[in-house]
Coordinates of C-alpha atoms and ligand atoms in Angstrom, one line a residue:
M1 CA 156.6 -24.9 28.7
E2 CA 158.9 -25.6 31.6
N3 CA 158.0 -29.2 31.8
K4 CA 159.4 -30.1 28.4
G5 CA 161.6 -33.2 28.2
K6 CA 165.0 -33.4 26.6
V7 CA 166.1 -35.6 23.7
Y8 CA 169.4 -37.5 23.8
I9 CA 170.6 -38.5 20.4
L10 CA 172.7 -41.5 21.4
G11 CA 175.0 -43.8 19.5
G12 CA 174.8 -47.4 20.8
G13 CA 178.0 -48.7 19.2
S14 CA 177.8 -51.5 16.6
G15 CA 177.2 -55.2 17.2
D16 CA 179.1 -56.0 20.4
F17 CA 176.9 -54.5 23.1
E18 CA 179.8 -53.6 25.3
L19 CA 180.8 -51.0 22.8
L20 CA 178.2 -48.8 24.3
T21 CA 179.7 -45.9 26.2
L22 CA 179.2 -45.4 30.0
K23 CA 177.3 -42.3 29.3
G24 CA 175.1 -44.0 26.8
K25 CA 174.3 -46.7 29.4
R26 CA 173.4 -44.2 32.1
Y27 CA 171.1 -42.2 29.8
L28 CA 169.3 -45.4 28.8
E29 CA 168.8 -46.3 32.4
E30 CA 167.4 -42.9 33.1
A31 CA 165.2 -42.3 30.1
D32 CA 161.4 -42.2 30.2
C33 CA 161.2 -43.2 26.5
V34 CA 163.5 -44.9 24.1
I35 CA 163.1 -44.9 20.3
Y36 CA 165.4 -47.4 18.6
D37 CA 165.9 -49.2 15.3
R38 CA 167.4 -52.3 13.8
L39 CA 171.2 -52.1 14.1
V40 CA 171.1 -52.0 17.9
N41 CA 172.1 -55.1 19.9
D42 CA 169.1 -56.5 21.8
I43 CA 171.1 -56.7 25.0
I44 CA 171.5 -53.0 25.0
L45 CA 167.7 -52.7 25.2
Q46 CA 167.9 -54.4 28.5
F47 CA 169.6 -51.5 30.1
I48 CA 166.5 -49.5 29.6
N49 CA 164.5 -48.7 32.7
P50 CA 161.7 -51.3 32.7
K51 CA 159.2 -48.5 33.4
A52 CA 160.3 -46.6 30.3
E53 CA 158.3 -46.6 27.0
K54 CA 160.1 -48.5 24.3
I55 CA 159.3 -47.6 20.7
Y56 CA 160.7 -49.5 17.7
L57 CA 160.8 -47.5 14.6
G58 CA 162.9 -49.5 12.2
K59 CA 163.9 -49.0 8.7
K60 CA 165.8 -51.3 6.4
N61 CA 168.2 -48.7 5.2
T62 CA 168.8 -45.0 5.9
E63 CA 166.9 -43.9 2.8
G64 CA 163.5 -44.6 4.4
G65 CA 162.0 -41.1 4.1
L66 CA 158.6 -41.7 5.6
I67 CA 159.8 -43.5 8.6
Q68 CA 162.3 -40.7 9.3
E69 CA 159.5 -38.2 9.4
K70 CA 157.7 -40.4 11.8
I71 CA 160.8 -40.7 14.0
N72 CA 161.2 -36.9 14.0
K73 CA 157.6 -36.4 14.9
T74 CA 157.6 -38.9 17.7
L75 CA 160.8 -37.4 19.2
V76 CA 159.2 -34.0 19.4
E77 CA 155.9 -35.3 20.6
K78 CA 157.3 -37.3 23.4
A79 CA 159.7 -34.5 24.5
L80 CA 156.9 -31.9 24.5
S81 CA 154.8 -34.2 26.7
G82 CA 157.5 -33.9 29.3
K83 CA 159.5 -37.1 28.7
N84 CA 163.2 -37.5 28.6
V85 CA 163.7 -39.3 25.3
V86 CA 166.7 -41.3 24.1
R87 CA 166.9 -41.7 20.4
L88 CA 169.1 -44.8 20.2
K89 CA 171.1 -45.4 17.0
G90 CA 173.5 -48.0 15.8
G91 CA 177.2 -46.9 15.7
D92 CA 177.6 -43.1 15.9
P93 CA 174.5 -40.9 15.4
F94 CA 176.2 -38.7 12.8
V95 CA 177.9 -41.3 10.7
F96 CA 175.1 -41.9 8.2
G97 CA 172.7 -41.9 11.1
R98 CA 170.6 -38.9 10.2
G99 CA 171.1 -37.5 13.7
G100 CA 171.4 -34.0 12.2
E101 CA 167.9 -34.2 10.6
E102 CA 166.4 -35.1 13.9
I103 CA 168.2 -32.2 15.6
E104 CA 166.9 -29.8 13.1
E105 CA 163.4 -30.9 13.9
L106 CA 164.1 -30.5 17.7
I107 CA 165.4 -27.0 17.2
K108 CA 162.4 -26.0 15.2
N109 CA 160.2 -27.2 18.1
E110 CA 162.4 -25.6 20.7
V111 CA 163.2 -29.0 22.3
K112 CA 166.6 -29.2 24.1
F113 CA 169.0 -32.0 23.1
E114 CA 172.3 -33.6 23.9
I115 CA 174.4 -35.7 21.6
V116 CA 176.2 -38.9 22.9
P117 CA 178.8 -40.2 20.4
G118 CA 178.9 -43.9 19.7
I119 CA 181.6 -46.1 18.3
T120 CA 181.0 -46.2 14.6
S121 CA 181.1 -49.4 12.6
A122 CA 183.4 -47.7 10.2
I123 CA 186.2 -48.2 12.6
S124 CA 185.1 -50.9 15.0
V125 CA 184.1 -53.4 12.4
P126 CA 187.5 -53.3 10.6
E127 CA 189.2 -53.5 14.0
Y128 CA 187.3 -56.7 14.9
A129 CA 188.5 -58.1 11.6
G130 CA 192.1 -57.2 12.6
I131 CA 192.3 -54.3 10.1
P132 CA 193.6 -51.0 11.3
V133 CA 192.1 -48.1 9.5
T134 CA 195.3 -46.2 9.5
H135 CA 198.8 -47.5 9.9
R136 CA 202.2 -45.8 9.9
G137 CA 203.8 -46.1 6.5
I138 CA 200.7 -47.7 4.9
A139 CA 197.7 -45.4 5.3
K140 CA 197.9 -41.9 6.5
S141 CA 194.2 -41.3 6.4
F142 CA 190.9 -43.1 6.1
H143 CA 187.8 -41.9 4.3
V144 CA 184.3 -43.1 5.0
F145 CA 181.7 -43.2 2.3
T146 CA 178.1 -44.2 1.9
G147 CA 177.7 -46.9 -0.7
M148 CA 174.2 -45.7 -1.6
T149 CA 173.4 -43.6 -4.6
A150 CA 171.5 -40.3 -4.0
K151 CA 167.9 -40.0 -5.0
N152 CA 168.7 -38.3 -8.3
N153 CA 171.1 -41.1 -9.1
T154 CA 174.2 -39.0 -8.7
Y155 CA 177.1 -40.7 -7.0
H156 CA 180.5 -40.0 -5.7
N157 CA 183.2 -38.3 -7.7
F158 CA 185.2 -41.4 -8.4
E159 CA 188.0 -39.5 -10.1
N160 CA 188.8 -37.8 -6.9
M161 CA 188.2 -40.8 -4.8
A162 CA 190.6 -43.0 -6.8
K163 CA 193.3 -40.5 -6.1
L164 CA 193.0 -40.8 -2.3
E165 CA 195.9 -42.7 -0.8
G166 CA 194.3 -43.5 2.5
T167 CA 192.0 -46.4 3.4
L168 CA 188.6 -46.2 1.7
I169 CA 185.7 -47.4 3.9
F170 CA 182.2 -48.0 2.6
L171 CA 179.1 -48.4 4.7
M172 CA 175.8 -49.6 3.1
G173 CA 177.9 -50.6 0.1
V174 CA 176.9 -54.2 -0.5
K175 CA 174.4 -53.5 -3.3
N176 CA 176.8 -51.2 -5.2
L177 CA 180.0 -53.2 -4.6
G178 CA 180.4 -54.0 -8.3
L179 CA 179.9 -50.4 -9.3
I180 CA 182.3 -49.1 -6.7
S181 CA 185.1 -51.4 -7.6
K182 CA 184.7 -50.9 -11.3
K183 CA 184.6 -47.1 -11.0
L184 CA 187.7 -47.1 -8.8
I185 CA 189.7 -49.2 -11.3
E186 CA 188.4 -47.1 -14.2
N187 CA 189.6 -44.0 -12.5
G188 CA 193.1 -45.3 -12.0
K189 CA 193.1 -47.2 -8.7
N190 CA 195.3 -50.3 -8.8
S191 CA 193.1 -53.3 -9.6
K192 CA 195.1 -55.4 -7.1
T193 CA 194.3 -53.1 -4.2
P194 CA 193.2 -55.4 -1.3
V195 CA 189.5 -55.4 -0.3
A196 CA 187.8 -56.9 2.8
I197 CA 184.1 -57.1 3.4
V198 CA 183.1 -57.7 7.0
E199 CA 179.5 -58.8 7.5
N200 CA 177.9 -58.6 11.0
G201 CA 181.1 -57.2 12.4
T202 CA 181.8 -57.4 16.1
T203 CA 179.2 -60.1 16.6
G204 CA 179.4 -63.9 16.8
Q205 CA 178.3 -64.0 13.2
Q206 CA 181.1 -61.9 11.9
R207 CA 182.3 -63.1 8.5
V208 CA 185.2 -61.6 6.6
T209 CA 185.6 -62.0 2.8
E210 CA 188.8 -60.9 1.2
G211 CA 189.8 -60.2 -2.4
C212 CA 191.1 -57.3 -4.4
L213 CA 189.3 -54.6 -6.5
E214 CA 189.2 -56.7 -9.7
N215 CA 187.8 -59.9 -8.2
I216 CA 185.8 -58.8 -5.1
E217 CA 182.5 -58.5 -6.8
A218 CA 182.6 -62.2 -8.0
I219 CA 183.9 -63.4 -4.7
A220 CA 181.1 -61.5 -2.9
K221 CA 178.5 -63.0 -5.2
K222 CA 179.9 -66.5 -4.5
N223 CA 179.8 -66.0 -0.8
D224 CA 176.3 -64.5 -0.9
I225 CA 177.3 -61.4 1.0
K226 CA 174.5 -59.6 2.8
P227 CA 174.2 -56.3 4.7
P228 CA 175.0 -55.1 7.2
A229 CA 178.6 -55.1 6.0
V230 CA 181.6 -52.7 6.0
I231 CA 183.8 -52.7 2.9
I232 CA 187.5 -51.8 3.4
I233 CA 189.7 -50.9 0.5
G234 CA 193.4 -50.4 0.9
K235 CA 196.7 -52.1 1.8
V236 CA 195.8 -52.1 5.5
V237 CA 193.6 -55.1 4.7
N238 CA 196.8 -57.2 4.4
K239 CA 197.5 -56.6 8.1
R240 CA 194.6 -58.9 8.9
R241 CA 196.7 -62.0 8.3
K242 CA 198.8 -61.1 11.3
Y243 CA 196.3 -59.1 13.4
R244 CA 193.1 -61.2 13.2
W245 CA 191.9 -62.0 16.7
F246 CA 188.2 -62.1 17.0
E247 CA 187.4 -65.1 14.9
D248 CA 189.9 -67.1 17.0
K249 CA 187.8 -66.9 20.1
P250 CA 186.4 -70.3 21.2
L251 CA 182.7 -69.6 20.7
Y252 CA 183.1 -67.7 17.5
G253 CA 180.4 -68.5 15.0
K254 CA 178.2 -70.3 17.6
T255 CA 174.8 -69.2 18.7
I256 CA 173.6 -70.1 22.1
L257 CA 170.0 -69.9 23.3
V258 CA 169.7 -69.0 27.0
T259 CA 166.5 -70.0 28.7
R260 CA 167.5 -68.7 32.1
E261 CA 165.5 -66.0 34.0
K262 CA 166.4 -62.5 32.9
R263 CA 168.8 -61.3 35.5
L264 CA 171.2 -64.2 35.6
G265 CA 170.4 -64.9 31.9
E266 CA 171.9 -61.5 31.0
E267 CA 175.0 -62.3 33.0
F268 CA 175.3 -65.6 31.2
C269 CA 174.9 -64.0 27.8
R270 CA 177.7 -61.6 28.6
K271 CA 180.0 -64.5 29.3
I272 CA 179.1 -66.1 26.0
E273 CA 179.8 -62.9 24.1
T274 CA 183.2 -62.4 25.8
K275 CA 184.1 -65.8 24.4
G276 CA 183.0 -64.6 20.9
G277 CA 179.7 -66.4 20.7
K278 CA 176.3 -65.0 20.0
A279 CA 173.8 -65.3 22.8
I280 CA 170.0 -65.2 22.4
L281 CA 168.2 -64.6 25.7
L282 CA 164.8 -66.1 25.8
P283 CA 163.8 -66.5 29.5
M284 CA 161.4 -69.4 30.1
I285 CA 160.6 -68.3 33.6
K286 CA 160.2 -65.2 35.6
L287 CA 160.9 -64.7 39.2
E288 CA 158.9 -62.6 41.7
S289 CA 159.6 -61.7 45.2
N290 CA 157.6 -63.5 47.8
M291 CA 159.0 -61.7 50.8
E292 CA 156.1 -59.3 51.6
N293 CA 154.9 -61.3 54.5
F294 CA 158.2 -62.5 56.0
L295 CA 158.9 -61.0 59.4
Y296 CA 162.6 -60.5 59.6
K297 CA 162.4 -60.1 63.4
D298 CA 161.5 -63.8 63.5
L299 CA 165.0 -64.6 62.3
K300 CA 166.1 -64.9 65.9
K301 CA 164.4 -68.3 66.0
Y302 CA 166.9 -69.8 63.6
K303 CA 170.5 -70.9 64.2
A304 CA 171.3 -71.0 60.5
L305 CA 170.1 -70.0 57.0
M306 CA 170.6 -72.0 53.9
F307 CA 170.6 -70.6 50.4
N308 CA 170.5 -72.9 47.3
S309 CA 170.4 -70.1 44.6
P310 CA 171.8 -66.7 44.0
N311 CA 168.2 -65.4 43.5
G312 CA 167.2 -66.6 46.9
V313 CA 170.0 -64.5 48.3
K314 CA 168.9 -61.5 46.3
F315 CA 165.2 -61.6 47.1
F316 CA 166.0 -62.2 50.8
F317 CA 168.5 -59.4 51.2
D318 CA 166.7 -56.9 49.0
S319 CA 163.8 -56.9 51.4
L320 CA 165.9 -56.9 54.6
D321 CA 166.0 -53.3 56.0
D322 CA 168.7 -53.7 58.7
M323 CA 171.5 -56.2 58.4
R324 CA 171.8 -56.5 62.2
K325 CA 168.6 -58.5 62.2
L326 CA 170.8 -61.4 61.2
G327 CA 172.7 -61.3 64.4
N328 CA 175.4 -64.0 64.2
I329 CA 173.2 -66.5 62.4
K330 CA 175.2 -69.1 60.4
I331 CA 174.9 -69.2 56.6
G332 CA 175.4 -72.0 54.2
V333 CA 175.2 -71.8 50.4
V334 CA 175.2 -74.1 47.4
G335 CA 177.4 -73.0 44.5
D336 CA 180.0 -70.3 43.9
R337 CA 177.5 -68.1 42.2
T338 CA 175.3 -68.1 45.4
R339 CA 178.3 -67.4 47.5
E340 CA 179.3 -64.5 45.3
E341 CA 175.8 -63.1 45.5
L342 CA 176.0 -63.2 49.3
E343 CA 179.4 -61.5 49.2
K344 CA 177.7 -58.6 47.4
Y345 CA 176.0 -58.0 50.7
K346 CA 179.3 -58.2 52.5
I347 CA 178.6 -61.6 54.1
K348 CA 180.9 -64.6 53.9
A349 CA 179.2 -68.0 53.8
D350 CA 180.1 -70.2 56.7
I351 CA 179.8 -73.4 54.6
M352 CA 179.5 -74.5 51.0
P353 CA 179.5 -78.2 50.0
E354 CA 181.7 -79.4 47.3
N355 CA 178.8 -80.7 45.3
Y356 CA 176.3 -78.3 44.0
L357 CA 173.3 -80.0 45.6
G358 CA 170.7 -78.7 48.2
M359 CA 170.8 -82.1 50.0
E360 CA 174.6 -81.9 50.3
L361 CA 174.3 -78.5 51.9
A362 CA 171.7 -79.8 54.3
R363 CA 174.1 -82.5 55.3
E364 CA 176.9 -80.0 55.8
M365 CA 174.7 -77.7 57.9
T366 CA 174.9 -80.4 60.6
K367 CA 178.5 -79.4 61.1
I368 CA 177.6 -75.9 62.1
T369 CA 174.4 -76.5 64.0
K370 CA 173.3 -78.8 66.9
K371 CA 170.6 -81.5 67.1
G372 CA 167.1 -80.1 67.0
E373 CA 168.2 -76.5 66.1
K374 CA 166.2 -74.6 63.6
I375 CA 167.5 -74.0 60.0
L376 CA 165.7 -71.8 57.6
I377 CA 166.0 -72.8 53.9
I378 CA 165.5 -69.9 51.6
T379 CA 164.5 -71.0 48.2
S380 CA 161.9 -70.8 45.4
D381 CA 158.4 -72.1 45.5
V382 CA 159.3 -74.9 43.1
S383 CA 162.2 -76.2 45.1
P384 CA 162.2 -80.0 45.5
L385 CA 163.5 -79.8 49.1
K386 CA 161.1 -81.2 51.7
E387 CA 161.1 -80.2 55.3
K388 CA 160.1 -83.6 56.7
E389 CA 162.6 -85.6 54.7
L390 CA 165.5 -83.3 55.7
K391 CA 164.4 -83.4 59.3
S392 CA 164.3 -87.1 59.5
Q393 CA 167.6 -87.5 57.7
F394 CA 169.7 -84.8 59.5
N395 CA 168.0 -84.3 62.9
R396 CA 167.5 -80.6 62.6
E397 CA 164.3 -78.5 62.5
F398 CA 164.2 -77.4 58.8
E399 CA 161.8 -74.8 57.8
I400 CA 161.4 -73.6 54.2
L401 CA 160.9 -70.0 53.2
Y402 CA 159.7 -69.5 49.6
A403 CA 161.5 -66.2 49.0
Y404 CA 160.5 -66.0 45.4
K405 CA 157.9 -67.4 43.0
N406 CA 159.0 -69.1 39.9
R407 CA 156.5 -68.5 37.1
P408 CA 156.5 -69.8 33.5
L409 CA 156.7 -67.1 30.8
K410 CA 154.6 -67.7 27.7
V411 CA 156.6 -67.8 24.5
E412 CA 154.8 -68.3 21.2
K413 CA 155.7 -71.6 19.5
S414 CA 156.6 -69.8 16.2
N415 CA 158.9 -67.4 18.0
L416 CA 160.6 -70.3 19.8
L417 CA 161.0 -72.3 16.6
E418 CA 162.6 -69.3 14.9
K419 CA 165.1 -68.9 17.7
I420 CA 165.8 -72.7 17.8
S421 CA 166.5 -72.7 14.1
Q422 CA 169.3 -70.1 14.6
T423 CA 170.8 -71.9 17.5
D424 CA 173.7 -74.3 17.9
Y425 CA 173.3 -74.9 21.7
I426 CA 170.3 -74.6 24.0
T427 CA 171.1 -74.0 27.6
F428 CA 168.9 -75.0 30.5
F429 CA 169.4 -74.0 34.2
S430 CA 166.4 -75.4 35.9
S431 CA 163.7 -78.0 35.6
S432 CA 161.0 -75.4 35.7
A433 CA 162.5 -73.7 32.6
V434 CA 162.7 -77.1 30.8
E435 CA 159.1 -77.8 31.7
N436 CA 157.8 -74.5 30.3
F437 CA 160.1 -74.8 27.2
I438 CA 158.5 -78.1 26.3
K439 CA 155.1 -76.7 26.9
C440 CA 155.7 -73.7 24.7
L441 CA 157.1 -76.0 22.1
K442 CA 153.8 -78.0 22.3
N443 CA 156.0 -81.1 22.7
D444 CA 157.5 -80.7 19.2
V445 CA 160.9 -82.1 20.3
F446 CA 161.6 -83.0 16.7
S447 CA 162.5 -79.4 16.2
L448 CA 165.5 -79.8 18.4
K449 CA 167.2 -82.3 16.2
N450 CA 169.8 -79.9 14.9
T451 CA 170.8 -78.3 18.2
K452 CA 172.7 -79.5 21.1
I453 CA 171.3 -79.4 24.6
V454 CA 173.3 -78.3 27.6
S455 CA 172.0 -78.8 31.1
I456 CA 173.5 -77.2 34.3
G457 CA 173.1 -80.3 36.5
P458 CA 171.4 -83.6 37.3
S459 CA 167.8 -82.5 38.2
T460 CA 167.6 -80.4 35.1
T461 CA 169.1 -83.2 33.0
K462 CA 166.6 -85.6 34.5
K463 CA 163.7 -83.4 33.4
I464 CA 165.1 -83.1 29.9
K465 CA 165.5 -86.9 29.6
N466 CA 161.8 -87.3 30.2
I467 CA 161.2 -86.0 26.7
W468 CA 164.5 -86.0 24.9
E469 CA 166.3 -89.1 23.8
G470 CA 169.4 -87.4 22.3
D471 CA 172.6 -86.5 24.0
I472 CA 172.6 -84.0 26.8
M473 CA 175.8 -82.1 27.6
Q474 CA 176.3 -81.6 31.3
P475 CA 179.4 -80.3 33.1
S476 CA 180.7 -82.3 36.1
I477 CA 180.6 -79.2 38.2
Y478 CA 177.1 -77.8 38.1
K479 CA 177.6 -74.2 37.3
G480 CA 177.2 -71.7 34.4
D481 CA 180.9 -71.1 33.8
E482 CA 181.4 -74.9 33.5
M483 CA 178.6 -75.1 31.0
I484 CA 180.5 -72.5 28.9
K485 CA 183.7 -74.6 29.2
T486 CA 181.8 -77.7 28.1
I487 CA 180.5 -75.9 25.0
C488 CA 184.0 -74.5 24.3
K489 CA 185.5 -78.0 24.4
D490 CA 182.8 -79.3 22.2
Ligands
SAH501 N1 175.6 -44.8 12.3 C1 176.1 -46.2 11.9 C2 176.0 -46.4 10.5 C3 174.6 -46.5 10.0 S1 174.5 -46.9 8.3 C4 177.6 -46.3 12.4 O1 178.2 -45.3 12.8 O2 178.1 -47.4 12.4 C5 174.3 -48.6 8.4 C6 175.5 -49.3 7.9 O3 176.5 -49.4 8.9 C7 175.3 -50.7 7.4 O4 174.8 -50.8 6.1 C8 176.7 -51.3 7.5 O5 177.5 -50.8 6.3 C9 177.3 -50.6 8.7 N2 177.2 -51.4 9.9 C10 176.6 -51.2 11.0 N3 176.7 -52.2 11.9 C11 177.5 -53.1 11.3 C12 178.0 -54.4 11.7 N4 177.8 -54.9 12.9 N5 178.7 -55.1 10.8 C13 178.9 -54.6 9.6 N6 178.5 -53.4 9.2 C14 177.7 -52.6 10.0

């Protein structure tokens, strides 16, 4: 029984994926198997080791008895088969997370476990609405309740609850909001006590509804409030007027679809989320290394290397075993992001054109090379750059190395349409992604009528124009950060 795995009961934080702890991230990266449910941000799932088994066992609310049994059973089974299992939960595992029940089952089966705390929505969600759960002189305590009734219909002792002077916080309380507010008033709580309801807290879809005990039910009905939401009752709610911050971010309330390949797509999503927007990552292409057959010792032949994408840099340098093979070869790059990628390998680019275009770089390369010298262009297999054309124009021996293959990723039309319907902006970073997007959409461009299209630069824009007559937003500097600025301005 020595080869048993261990189970990590891990809280993933709520909503904003960066509320995951460093420890949580490391365990996700190291796990052999991850079991997760609904309230976990999709982006967190991308930290999981690609080789790990991912199991979705969702439940609409925490009363789902059957599904809990299945979760318990799966945890034990996977651990006994020798896997290290992460049980990933929204918020904190012990705040209405049934972490305890899972642990009981593990103990029964002699499976070892660890508990990784998570930031609970009971605190983080009010905070993102600018509501402190305690505050000197206003609230000396806060109390967290479930809004669900127990199976036998028993409920909280409202007489005691109404006497509490601290902040009252309800999770899973949307359904019983009317009952909660009525009972609190009946038991002596001031009917004018401020109440806030925060739906989808800490995400770009966060919405805050305010009222007081006597009118909150009606207001909630009018606003069609839906779970997940946290209800906060108490004077601290008034602090929001001064302390609100999250909804004032420039992309707050906006959803942006990112069609970029996974690695850089994730990076872009992070930037959107820091600006308060919601990012949906739906890569339209995938990249594969094509460096197996490249002989790095041949690098001696070239005077200079030319990179027109961060991915070219990554694939080229990831396969290089000894940096000295570069000798003192000159290097040119297109774009800040490509330059930054190169700097990760501790190399400074010799040249970078002002314009973010491969042709411009080729022209600039003539400044650091002589007539007839060899220049290696490191790019993808769909790059439009042509050796002959460059050679005749710039008098150098250009050779192209296809460092990576760019392949379309099949996305079902229904899935794509669903994502588009939630989206305010669709972002495109390459003609190849545009091409595949249209293909997956089966040319149904009509479905794009309610979204705005944002393109990174001229060749991508040109591709979109082939099929799309509407406006295309494109920054004057062809880079991701500039696309975000363009959207913020809009
Ligand atoms: N263990 C979790 C709570 C699980 S119960 C935690 O510590 O946060 C599920 C409830 O959490 C939801 O019904 C809702 O009340 C609350 N919740 C979780 N994420 C939320 C979010 N992003 N916004 C608002 N409420 C959220």
